[in-house]
Structures are given as C-alpha cells and as structure tokens.
PDB file of C-alpha atoms and ligand atoms in Angstrom:
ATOM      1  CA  UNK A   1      -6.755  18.782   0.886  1.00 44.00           C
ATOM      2  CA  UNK A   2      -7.366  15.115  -0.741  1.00 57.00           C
ATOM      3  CA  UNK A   3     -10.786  15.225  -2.243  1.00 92.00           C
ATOM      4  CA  UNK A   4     -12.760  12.346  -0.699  1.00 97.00           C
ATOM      5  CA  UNK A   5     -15.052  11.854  -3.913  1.00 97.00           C
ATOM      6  CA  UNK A   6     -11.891  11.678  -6.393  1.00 97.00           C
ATOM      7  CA  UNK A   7     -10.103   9.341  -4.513  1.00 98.00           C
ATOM      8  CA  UNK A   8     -12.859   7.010  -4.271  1.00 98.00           C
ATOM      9  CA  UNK A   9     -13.946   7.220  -7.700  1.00 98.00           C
ATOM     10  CA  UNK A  10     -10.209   6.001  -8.703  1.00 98.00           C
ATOM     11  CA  UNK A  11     -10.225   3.359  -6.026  1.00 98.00           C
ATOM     12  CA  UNK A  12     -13.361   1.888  -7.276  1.00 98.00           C
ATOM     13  CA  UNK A  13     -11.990   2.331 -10.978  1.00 98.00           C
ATOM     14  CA  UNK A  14      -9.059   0.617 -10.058  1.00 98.00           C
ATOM     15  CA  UNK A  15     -10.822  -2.383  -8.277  1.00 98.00           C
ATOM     16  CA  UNK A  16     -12.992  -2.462 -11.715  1.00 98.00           C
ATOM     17  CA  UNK A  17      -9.977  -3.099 -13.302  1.00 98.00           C
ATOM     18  CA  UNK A  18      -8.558  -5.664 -11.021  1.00 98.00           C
ATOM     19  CA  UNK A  19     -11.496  -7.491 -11.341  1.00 98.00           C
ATOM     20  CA  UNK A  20     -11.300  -7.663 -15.226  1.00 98.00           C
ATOM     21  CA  UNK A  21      -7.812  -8.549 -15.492  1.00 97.00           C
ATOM     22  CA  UNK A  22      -8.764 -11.597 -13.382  1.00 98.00           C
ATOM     23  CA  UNK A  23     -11.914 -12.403 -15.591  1.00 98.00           C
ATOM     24  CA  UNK A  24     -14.040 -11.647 -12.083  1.00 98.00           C
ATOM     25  CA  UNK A  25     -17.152  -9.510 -11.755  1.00 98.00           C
ATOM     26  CA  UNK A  26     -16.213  -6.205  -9.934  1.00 98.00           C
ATOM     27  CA  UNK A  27     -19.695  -7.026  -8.155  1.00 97.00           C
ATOM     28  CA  UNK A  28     -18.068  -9.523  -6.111  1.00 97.00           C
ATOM     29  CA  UNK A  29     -15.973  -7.263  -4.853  1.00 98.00           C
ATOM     30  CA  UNK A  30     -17.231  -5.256  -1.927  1.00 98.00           C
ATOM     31  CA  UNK A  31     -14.647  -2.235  -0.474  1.00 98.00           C
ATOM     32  CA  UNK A  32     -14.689  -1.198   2.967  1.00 99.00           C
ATOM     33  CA  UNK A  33     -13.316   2.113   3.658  1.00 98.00           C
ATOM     34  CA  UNK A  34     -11.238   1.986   6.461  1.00 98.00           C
ATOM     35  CA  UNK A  35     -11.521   5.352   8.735  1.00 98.00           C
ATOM     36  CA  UNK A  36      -9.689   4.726  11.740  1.00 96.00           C
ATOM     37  CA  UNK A  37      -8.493   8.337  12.792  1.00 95.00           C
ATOM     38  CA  UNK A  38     -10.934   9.696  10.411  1.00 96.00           C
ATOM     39  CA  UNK A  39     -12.991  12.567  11.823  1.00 95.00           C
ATOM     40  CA  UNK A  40     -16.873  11.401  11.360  1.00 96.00           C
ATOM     41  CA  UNK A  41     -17.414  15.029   8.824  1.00 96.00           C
ATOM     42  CA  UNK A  42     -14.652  13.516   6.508  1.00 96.00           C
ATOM     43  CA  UNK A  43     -16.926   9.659   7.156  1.00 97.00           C
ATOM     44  CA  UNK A  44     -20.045  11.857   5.721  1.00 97.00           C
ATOM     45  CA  UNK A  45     -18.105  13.312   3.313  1.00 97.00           C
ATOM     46  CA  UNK A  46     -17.279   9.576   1.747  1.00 98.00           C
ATOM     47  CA  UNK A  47     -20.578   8.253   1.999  1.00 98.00           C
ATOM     48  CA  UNK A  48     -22.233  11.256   0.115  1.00 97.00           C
ATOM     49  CA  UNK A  49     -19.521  10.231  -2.322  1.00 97.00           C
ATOM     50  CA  UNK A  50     -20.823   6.201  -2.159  1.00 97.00           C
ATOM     51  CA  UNK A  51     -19.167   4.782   0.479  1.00 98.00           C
ATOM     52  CA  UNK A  52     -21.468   1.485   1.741  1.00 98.00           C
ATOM     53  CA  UNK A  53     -19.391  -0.011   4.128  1.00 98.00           C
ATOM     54  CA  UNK A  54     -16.874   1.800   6.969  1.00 98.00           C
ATOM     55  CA  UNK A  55     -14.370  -0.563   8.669  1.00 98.00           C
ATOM     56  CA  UNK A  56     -13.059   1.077  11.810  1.00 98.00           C
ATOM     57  CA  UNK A  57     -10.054  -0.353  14.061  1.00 97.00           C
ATOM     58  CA  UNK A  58     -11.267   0.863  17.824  1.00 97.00           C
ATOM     59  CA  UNK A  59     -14.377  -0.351  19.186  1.00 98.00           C
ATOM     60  CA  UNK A  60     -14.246   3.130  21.662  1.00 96.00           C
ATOM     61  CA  UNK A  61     -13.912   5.209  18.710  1.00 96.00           C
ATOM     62  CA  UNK A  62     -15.934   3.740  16.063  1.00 98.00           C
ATOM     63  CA  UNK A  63     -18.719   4.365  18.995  1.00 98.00           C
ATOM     64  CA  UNK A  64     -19.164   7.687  18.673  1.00 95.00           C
ATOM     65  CA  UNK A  65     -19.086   7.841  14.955  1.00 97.00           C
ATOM     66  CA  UNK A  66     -21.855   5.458  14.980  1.00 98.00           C
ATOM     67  CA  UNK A  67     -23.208   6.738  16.613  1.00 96.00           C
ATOM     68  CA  UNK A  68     -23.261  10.092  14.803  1.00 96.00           C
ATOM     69  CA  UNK A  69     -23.661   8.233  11.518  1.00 97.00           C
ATOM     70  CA  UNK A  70     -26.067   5.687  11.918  1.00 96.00           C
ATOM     71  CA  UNK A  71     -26.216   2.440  10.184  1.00 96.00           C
ATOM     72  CA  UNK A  72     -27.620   3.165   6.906  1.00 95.00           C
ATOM     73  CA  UNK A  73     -23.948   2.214   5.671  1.00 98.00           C
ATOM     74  CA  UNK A  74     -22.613  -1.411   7.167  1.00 98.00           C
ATOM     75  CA  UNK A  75     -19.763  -0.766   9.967  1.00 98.00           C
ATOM     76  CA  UNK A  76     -17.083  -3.206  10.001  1.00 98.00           C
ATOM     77  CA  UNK A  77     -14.883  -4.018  12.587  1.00 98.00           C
ATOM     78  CA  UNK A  78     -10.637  -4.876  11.417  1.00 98.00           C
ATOM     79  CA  UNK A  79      -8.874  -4.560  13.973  1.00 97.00           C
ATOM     80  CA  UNK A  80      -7.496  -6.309  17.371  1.00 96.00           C
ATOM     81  CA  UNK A  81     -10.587  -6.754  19.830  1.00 97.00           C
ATOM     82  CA  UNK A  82     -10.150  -7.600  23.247  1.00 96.00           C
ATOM     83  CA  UNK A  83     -13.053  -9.931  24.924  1.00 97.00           C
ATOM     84  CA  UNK A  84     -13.843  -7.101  27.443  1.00 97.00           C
ATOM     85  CA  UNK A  85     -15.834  -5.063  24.726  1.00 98.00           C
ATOM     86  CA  UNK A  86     -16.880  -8.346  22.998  1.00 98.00           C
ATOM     87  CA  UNK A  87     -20.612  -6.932  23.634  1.00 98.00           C
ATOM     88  CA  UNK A  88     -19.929  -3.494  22.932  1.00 98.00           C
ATOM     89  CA  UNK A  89     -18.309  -4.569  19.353  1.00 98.00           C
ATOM     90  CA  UNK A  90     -21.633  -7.085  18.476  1.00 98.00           C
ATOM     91  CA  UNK A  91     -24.191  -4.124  19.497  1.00 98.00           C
ATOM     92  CA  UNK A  92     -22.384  -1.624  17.013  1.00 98.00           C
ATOM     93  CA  UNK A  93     -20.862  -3.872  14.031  1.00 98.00           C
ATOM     94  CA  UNK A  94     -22.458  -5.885  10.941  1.00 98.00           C
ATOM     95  CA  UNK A  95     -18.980  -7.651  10.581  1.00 98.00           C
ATOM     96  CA  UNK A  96     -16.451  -8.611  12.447  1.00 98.00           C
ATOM     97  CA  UNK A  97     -13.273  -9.258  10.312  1.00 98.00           C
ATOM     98  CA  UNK A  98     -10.644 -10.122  13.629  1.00 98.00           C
ATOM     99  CA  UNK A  99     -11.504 -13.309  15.138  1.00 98.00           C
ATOM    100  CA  UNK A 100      -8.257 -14.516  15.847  1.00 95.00           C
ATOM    101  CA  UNK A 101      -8.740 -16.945  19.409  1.00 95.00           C
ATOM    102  CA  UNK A 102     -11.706 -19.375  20.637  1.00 95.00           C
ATOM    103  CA  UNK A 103     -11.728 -16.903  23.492  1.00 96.00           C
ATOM    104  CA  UNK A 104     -13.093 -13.943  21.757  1.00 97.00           C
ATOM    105  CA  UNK A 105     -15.157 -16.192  19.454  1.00 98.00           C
ATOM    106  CA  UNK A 106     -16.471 -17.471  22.858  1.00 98.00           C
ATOM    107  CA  UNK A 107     -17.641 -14.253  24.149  1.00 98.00           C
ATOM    108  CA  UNK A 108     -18.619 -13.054  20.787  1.00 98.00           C
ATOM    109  CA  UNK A 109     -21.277 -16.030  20.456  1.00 98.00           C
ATOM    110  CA  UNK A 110     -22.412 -15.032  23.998  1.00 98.00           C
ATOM    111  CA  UNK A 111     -23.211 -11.529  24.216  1.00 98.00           C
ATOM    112  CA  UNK A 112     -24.872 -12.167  20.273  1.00 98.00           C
ATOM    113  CA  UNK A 113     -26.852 -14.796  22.033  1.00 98.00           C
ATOM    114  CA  UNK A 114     -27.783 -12.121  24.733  1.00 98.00           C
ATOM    115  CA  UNK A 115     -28.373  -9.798  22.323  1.00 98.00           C
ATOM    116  CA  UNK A 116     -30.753 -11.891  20.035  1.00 98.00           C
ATOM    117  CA  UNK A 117     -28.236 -11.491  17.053  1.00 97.00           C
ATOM    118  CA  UNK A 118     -26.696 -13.840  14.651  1.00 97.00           C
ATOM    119  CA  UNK A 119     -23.075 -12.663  14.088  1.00 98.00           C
ATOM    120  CA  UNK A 120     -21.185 -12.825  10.801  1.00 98.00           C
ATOM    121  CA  UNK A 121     -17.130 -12.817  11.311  1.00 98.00           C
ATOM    122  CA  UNK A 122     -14.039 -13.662   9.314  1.00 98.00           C
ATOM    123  CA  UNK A 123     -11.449 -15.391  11.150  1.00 98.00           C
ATOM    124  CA  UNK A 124      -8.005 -14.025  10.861  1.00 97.00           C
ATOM    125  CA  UNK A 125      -5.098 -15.525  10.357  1.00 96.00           C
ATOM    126  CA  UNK A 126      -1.676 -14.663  10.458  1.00 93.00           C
ATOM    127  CA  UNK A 127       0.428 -16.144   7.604  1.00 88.00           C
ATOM    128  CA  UNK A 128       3.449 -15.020   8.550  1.00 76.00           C
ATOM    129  CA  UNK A 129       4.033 -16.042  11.677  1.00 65.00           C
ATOM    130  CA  UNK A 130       6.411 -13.245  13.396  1.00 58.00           C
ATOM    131  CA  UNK A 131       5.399 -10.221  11.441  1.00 53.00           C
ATOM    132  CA  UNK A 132       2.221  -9.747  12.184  1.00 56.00           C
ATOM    133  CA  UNK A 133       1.005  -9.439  15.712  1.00 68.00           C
ATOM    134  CA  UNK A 134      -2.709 -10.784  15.641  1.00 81.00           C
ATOM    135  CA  UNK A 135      -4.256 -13.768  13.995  1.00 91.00           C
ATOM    136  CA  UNK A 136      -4.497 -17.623  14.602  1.00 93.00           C
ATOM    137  CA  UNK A 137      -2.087 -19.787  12.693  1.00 91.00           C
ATOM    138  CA  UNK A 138      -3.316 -22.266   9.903  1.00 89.00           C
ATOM    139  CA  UNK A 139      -3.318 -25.113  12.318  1.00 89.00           C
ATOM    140  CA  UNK A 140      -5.487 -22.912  14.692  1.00 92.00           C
ATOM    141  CA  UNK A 141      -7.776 -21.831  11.919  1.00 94.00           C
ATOM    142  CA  UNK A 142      -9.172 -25.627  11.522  1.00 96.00           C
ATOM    143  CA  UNK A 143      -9.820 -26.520  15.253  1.00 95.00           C
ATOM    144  CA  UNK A 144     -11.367 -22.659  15.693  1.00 96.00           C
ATOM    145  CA  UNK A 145     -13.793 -23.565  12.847  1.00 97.00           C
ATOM    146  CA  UNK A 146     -14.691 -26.676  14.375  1.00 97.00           C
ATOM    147  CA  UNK A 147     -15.408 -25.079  17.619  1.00 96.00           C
ATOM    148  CA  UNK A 148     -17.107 -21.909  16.017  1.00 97.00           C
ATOM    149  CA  UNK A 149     -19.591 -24.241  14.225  1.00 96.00           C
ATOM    150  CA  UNK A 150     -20.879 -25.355  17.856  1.00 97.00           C
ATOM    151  CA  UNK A 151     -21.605 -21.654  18.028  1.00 98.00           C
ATOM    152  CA  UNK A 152     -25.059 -20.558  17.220  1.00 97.00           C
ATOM    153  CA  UNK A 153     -24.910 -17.114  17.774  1.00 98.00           C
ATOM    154  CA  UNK A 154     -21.985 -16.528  15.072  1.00 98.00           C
ATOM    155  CA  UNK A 155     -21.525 -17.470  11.417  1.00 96.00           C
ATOM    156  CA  UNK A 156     -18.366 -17.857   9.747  1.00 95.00           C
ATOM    157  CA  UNK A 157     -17.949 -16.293   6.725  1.00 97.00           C
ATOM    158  CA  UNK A 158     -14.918 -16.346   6.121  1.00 98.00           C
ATOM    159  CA  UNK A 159     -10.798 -15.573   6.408  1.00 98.00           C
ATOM    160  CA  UNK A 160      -9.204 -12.465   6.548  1.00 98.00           C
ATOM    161  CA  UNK A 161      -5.284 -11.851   6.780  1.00 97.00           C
ATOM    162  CA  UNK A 162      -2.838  -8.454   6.997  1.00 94.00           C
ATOM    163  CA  UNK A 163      -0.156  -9.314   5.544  1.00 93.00           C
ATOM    164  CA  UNK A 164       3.715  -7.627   6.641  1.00 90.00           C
ATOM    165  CA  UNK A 165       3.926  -4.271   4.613  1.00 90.00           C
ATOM    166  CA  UNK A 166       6.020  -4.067   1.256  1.00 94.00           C
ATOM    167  CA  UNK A 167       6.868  -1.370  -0.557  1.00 95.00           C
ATOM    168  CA  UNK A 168       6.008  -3.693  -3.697  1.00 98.00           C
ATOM    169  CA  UNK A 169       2.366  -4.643  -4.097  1.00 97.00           C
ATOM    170  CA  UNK A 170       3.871  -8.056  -5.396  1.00 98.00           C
ATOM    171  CA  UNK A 171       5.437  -8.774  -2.118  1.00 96.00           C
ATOM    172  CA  UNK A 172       1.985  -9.528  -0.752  1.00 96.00           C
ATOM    173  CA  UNK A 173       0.764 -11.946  -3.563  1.00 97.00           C
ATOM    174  CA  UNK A 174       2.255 -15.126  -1.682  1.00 96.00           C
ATOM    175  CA  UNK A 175       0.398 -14.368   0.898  1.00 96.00           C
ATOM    176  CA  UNK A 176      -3.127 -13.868  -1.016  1.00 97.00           C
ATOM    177  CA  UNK A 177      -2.539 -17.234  -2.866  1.00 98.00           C
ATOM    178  CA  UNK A 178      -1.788 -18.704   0.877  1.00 97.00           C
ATOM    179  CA  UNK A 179      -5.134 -16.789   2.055  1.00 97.00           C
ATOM    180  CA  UNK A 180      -7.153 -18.576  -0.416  1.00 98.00           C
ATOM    181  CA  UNK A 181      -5.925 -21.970  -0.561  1.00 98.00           C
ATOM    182  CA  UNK A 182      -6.429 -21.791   3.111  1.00 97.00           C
ATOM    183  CA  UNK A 183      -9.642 -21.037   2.679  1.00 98.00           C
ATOM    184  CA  UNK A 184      -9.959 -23.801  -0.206  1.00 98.00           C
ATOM    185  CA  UNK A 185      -9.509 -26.387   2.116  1.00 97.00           C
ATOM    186  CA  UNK A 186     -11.697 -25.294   4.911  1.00 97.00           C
ATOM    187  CA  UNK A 187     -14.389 -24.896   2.643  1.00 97.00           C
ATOM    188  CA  UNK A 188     -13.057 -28.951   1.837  1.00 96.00           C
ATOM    189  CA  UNK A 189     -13.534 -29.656   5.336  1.00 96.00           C
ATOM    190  CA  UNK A 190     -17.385 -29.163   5.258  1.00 96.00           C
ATOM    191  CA  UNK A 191     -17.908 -28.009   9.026  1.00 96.00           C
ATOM    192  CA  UNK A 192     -21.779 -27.112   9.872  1.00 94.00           C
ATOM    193  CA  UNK A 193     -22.739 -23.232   9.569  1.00 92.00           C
ATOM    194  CA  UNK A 194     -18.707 -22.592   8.307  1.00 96.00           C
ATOM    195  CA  UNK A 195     -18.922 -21.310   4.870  1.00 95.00           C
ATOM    196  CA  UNK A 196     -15.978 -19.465   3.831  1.00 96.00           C
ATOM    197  CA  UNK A 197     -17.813 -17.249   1.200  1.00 97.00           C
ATOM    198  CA  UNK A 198     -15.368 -14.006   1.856  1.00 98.00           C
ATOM    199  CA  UNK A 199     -12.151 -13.327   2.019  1.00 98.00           C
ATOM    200  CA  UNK A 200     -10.916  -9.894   3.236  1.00 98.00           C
ATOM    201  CA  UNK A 201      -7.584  -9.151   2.089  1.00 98.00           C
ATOM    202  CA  UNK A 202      -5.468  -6.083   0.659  1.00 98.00           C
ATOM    203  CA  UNK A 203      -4.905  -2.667   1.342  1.00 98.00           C
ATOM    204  CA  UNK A 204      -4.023   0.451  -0.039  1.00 98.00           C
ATOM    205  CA  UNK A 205      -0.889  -0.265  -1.424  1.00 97.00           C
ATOM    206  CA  UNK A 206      -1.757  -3.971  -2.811  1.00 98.00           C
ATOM    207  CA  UNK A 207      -5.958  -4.674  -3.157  1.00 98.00           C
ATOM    208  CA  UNK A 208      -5.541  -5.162  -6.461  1.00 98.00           C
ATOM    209  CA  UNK A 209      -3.052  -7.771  -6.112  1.00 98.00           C
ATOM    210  CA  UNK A 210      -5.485  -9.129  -3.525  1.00 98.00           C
ATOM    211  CA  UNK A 211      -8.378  -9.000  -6.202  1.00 98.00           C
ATOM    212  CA  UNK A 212      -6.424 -10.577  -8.610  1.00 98.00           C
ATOM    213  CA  UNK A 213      -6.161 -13.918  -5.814  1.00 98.00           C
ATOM    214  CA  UNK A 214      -9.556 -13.929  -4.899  1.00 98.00           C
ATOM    215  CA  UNK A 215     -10.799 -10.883  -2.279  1.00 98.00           C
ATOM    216  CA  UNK A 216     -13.917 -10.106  -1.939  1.00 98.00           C
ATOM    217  CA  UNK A 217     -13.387  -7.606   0.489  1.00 99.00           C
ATOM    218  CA  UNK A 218     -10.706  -4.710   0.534  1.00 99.00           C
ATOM    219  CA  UNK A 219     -10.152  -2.694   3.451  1.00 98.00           C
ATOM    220  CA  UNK A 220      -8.751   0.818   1.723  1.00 98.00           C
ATOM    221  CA  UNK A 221      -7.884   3.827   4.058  1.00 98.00           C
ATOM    222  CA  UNK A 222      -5.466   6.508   2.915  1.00 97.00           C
ATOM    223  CA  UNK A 223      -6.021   6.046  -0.945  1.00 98.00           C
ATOM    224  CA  UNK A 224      -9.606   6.750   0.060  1.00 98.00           C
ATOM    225  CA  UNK A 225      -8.857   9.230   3.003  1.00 97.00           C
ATOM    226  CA  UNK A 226      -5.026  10.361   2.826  1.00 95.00           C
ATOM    227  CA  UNK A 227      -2.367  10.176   5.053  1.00 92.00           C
ATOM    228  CA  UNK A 228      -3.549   9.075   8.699  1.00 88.00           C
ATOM    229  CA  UNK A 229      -2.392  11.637  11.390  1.00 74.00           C
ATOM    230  CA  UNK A 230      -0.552   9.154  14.023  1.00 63.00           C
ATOM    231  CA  UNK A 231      -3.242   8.295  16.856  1.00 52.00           C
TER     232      UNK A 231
HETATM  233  C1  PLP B   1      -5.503   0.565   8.804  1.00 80.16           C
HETATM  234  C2  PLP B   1      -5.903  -0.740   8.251  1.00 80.16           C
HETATM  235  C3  PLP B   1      -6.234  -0.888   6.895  1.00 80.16           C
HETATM  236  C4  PLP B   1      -6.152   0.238   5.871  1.00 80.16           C
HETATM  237  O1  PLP B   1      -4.829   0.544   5.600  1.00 80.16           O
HETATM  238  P1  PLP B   1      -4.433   1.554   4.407  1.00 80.16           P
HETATM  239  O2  PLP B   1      -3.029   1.215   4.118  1.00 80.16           O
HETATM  240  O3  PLP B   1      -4.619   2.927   4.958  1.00 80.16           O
HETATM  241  O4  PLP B   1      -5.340   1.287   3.286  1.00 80.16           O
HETATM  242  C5  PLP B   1      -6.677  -2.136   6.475  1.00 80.16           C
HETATM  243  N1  PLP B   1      -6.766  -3.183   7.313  1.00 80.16           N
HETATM  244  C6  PLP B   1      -6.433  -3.097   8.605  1.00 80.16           C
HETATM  245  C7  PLP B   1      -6.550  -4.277   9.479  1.00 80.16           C
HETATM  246  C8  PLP B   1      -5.984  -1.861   9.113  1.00 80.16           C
HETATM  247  O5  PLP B   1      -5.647  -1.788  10.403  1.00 80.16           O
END
C-alpha cells in the first residue's frame, strides 16, 4: 500500500525545491491533487495529510465525492467537459482548469449567471497540435479571451496546457516555456476582467520542470495516490 501522507510530504518537498532552484517562493505554488479513480476514503485520507485542493476529471464522479467530502478543501475541475453538465460542473467546482471552446465558455457564463456565481477558469490550450486531444490553439486562445471578457459571469485566470507524455521530464520544458510566453502576451493584450495570474501546468512525472517555467498550479495524481486502476 502507498502511504498517502509520505507521498505527499515528498511531493510538497520536491515542489519546495523546484521553487528554490528557480529563485521563486514555494507559496506561489499551489498543488492540486488529482483523484480521478480515487475512492473518496483514500480523498480523506490525503486531506488529513494536507491536501487543500482536489482536481477531479469527471463531473459524474467528482459528484458523489463532493458530495461526501464537502468543500472545506477547493475542488477543481481538469478534465474534458461537455456543455451538457456545464451547470452541474459550476454548482460543484471552485475552478475550472478546461475551457477549451467559446461554446462551453458560453454555457459556463450562463448557468454561473443563473446560479448567482462568478466563475474562475483557465483556458486550455493545446500546444501541440495533434497529440493532445482537447484545448484551443494559440490563435483561438486570443479571440476566446476577447469573447470571455464580454462574459460577466466568468473570470479568466488563466492558461492551462497537458502536454504529450515523455518518459523524460525535459521533454515537456518546450512546452512550459510555450505555456508562459503565451500567457506573456495575453497578459500584453490587456483585455477587461482577463488576467492571466495562473498557470496550471505539470504532472507527476515533470511539475518540477513546470515550476521551474513558471506554474503556479500542479495537478499531481499517482506520486500523490499511486498507480490509477484503469477506469
Ligand atoms: C490525470 C491527470 C493529471 C494527473 O496525472 P498524474 O500523471 O497521475 O500526476 C493531471 N492533469 C490532467 C488533466 C489529468 O487528466
């Protein structure tokens, strides 16, 4: 068995160190522990160990584990959503990290607008073109801001990419520089209510890569959980 509290006690050591070796404060650094396929007594388990934030991949099963849970710990939202539980995923998450179309930021802003809310997302973008499924391309990104600013109901925060997996950490580096220059010159742009404060990048095998160019978020699962059983 992978002990929950010793895994995430190196994690967090290891995204200390990150930090330092880029001369940034760890504290700007926030981790989301991703528990897609995670049973909720393993979830407990992590946040009795420290855990603030969970970042969860299914809107249908993060539900129930929210449920259970509660929301004394921030619930993020990574993965693909589909504009059909647009209103489900704003009633249960404090972030959502996938915006990749002006569709779903469309129905987003509406059901937050129903629901009184002001939502924070990240928009994602995929920077390599044919490796990753999901995510607007870099000319996309600037005409989504744009529209997103008309948007009252959502803020933009920021960008978030996944990049292709390597078995080298280094592999992935290109792609953090290209996350944050992006973001460099959207920030550049000046659009109303689009600040570009976060950037969510690296994973298990490469956050501290992603640390080292710039993330302020890292979405960690199996260093912090173990192997996932397939779905
Ligand atoms: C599953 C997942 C992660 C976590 O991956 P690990 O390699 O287990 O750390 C991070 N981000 C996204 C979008 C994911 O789907």
């Amino acid at each position: 068995m992978q002990d929950i509290a010793e895994n995430l006690a190196r994690v967090e050591e290891r995204i200390e160190m990150a930090a330092r070796r880029a001369g940034r404060n760890p504290e700007e650094i926030r981790l989301v522990a991703v528990s897609k396929t995670v049973a909720t007594e393993r979830v407990l388990q992590a946040i009795q160990a420290g855990v603030k934030i969970l970042g969860e991949n299914y809107v249908q099963e993060a539900k129930k584990k929210i449920e259970n849970v509660g929301h004394n710990v921030g619930w993020h939202l990574i993965g693909h959503l589909q504009t059909n539980k647009a209103k489900m995923a704003v009633r249960l998450f404090d972030l959502i990290h996938s915006v990749d179309s002006f569709n779903l930021a469309n129905e987003l802003n509406r059901a937050a607008e129903q629901q009184g809310k002001v939502l924070p997302v990240l928009l994602q973008i995929s920077l390599s073109g044919e490796a990753t499924k999901f995510g607007a391309s870099e000319k996309e990104i600037f005409r989504m801001a744009e529209e997103m600013s008309k948007m009252p109901a959502l803020s933009g925060v920021g960008l978030m990419t996944m990049p292709p997996y390597f078995e080298n950490p280094e592999d992935s580096r290109i792609y953090f520089i290209k996350l944050r220059k992006l973001g460099e010159r959207l920030r550049q742009e000046n659009i109303p209510r689009i600040v570009v404060n976060e950037l969510s990048m690296g994973m298990s095998n490469d956050f501290e890569v992603a640390i080292e160019e710039g993330a302020t978020l890292v979405r960690v699962g199996t260093a912090i959980f173990g192997p996932r059983l397939s779905p």
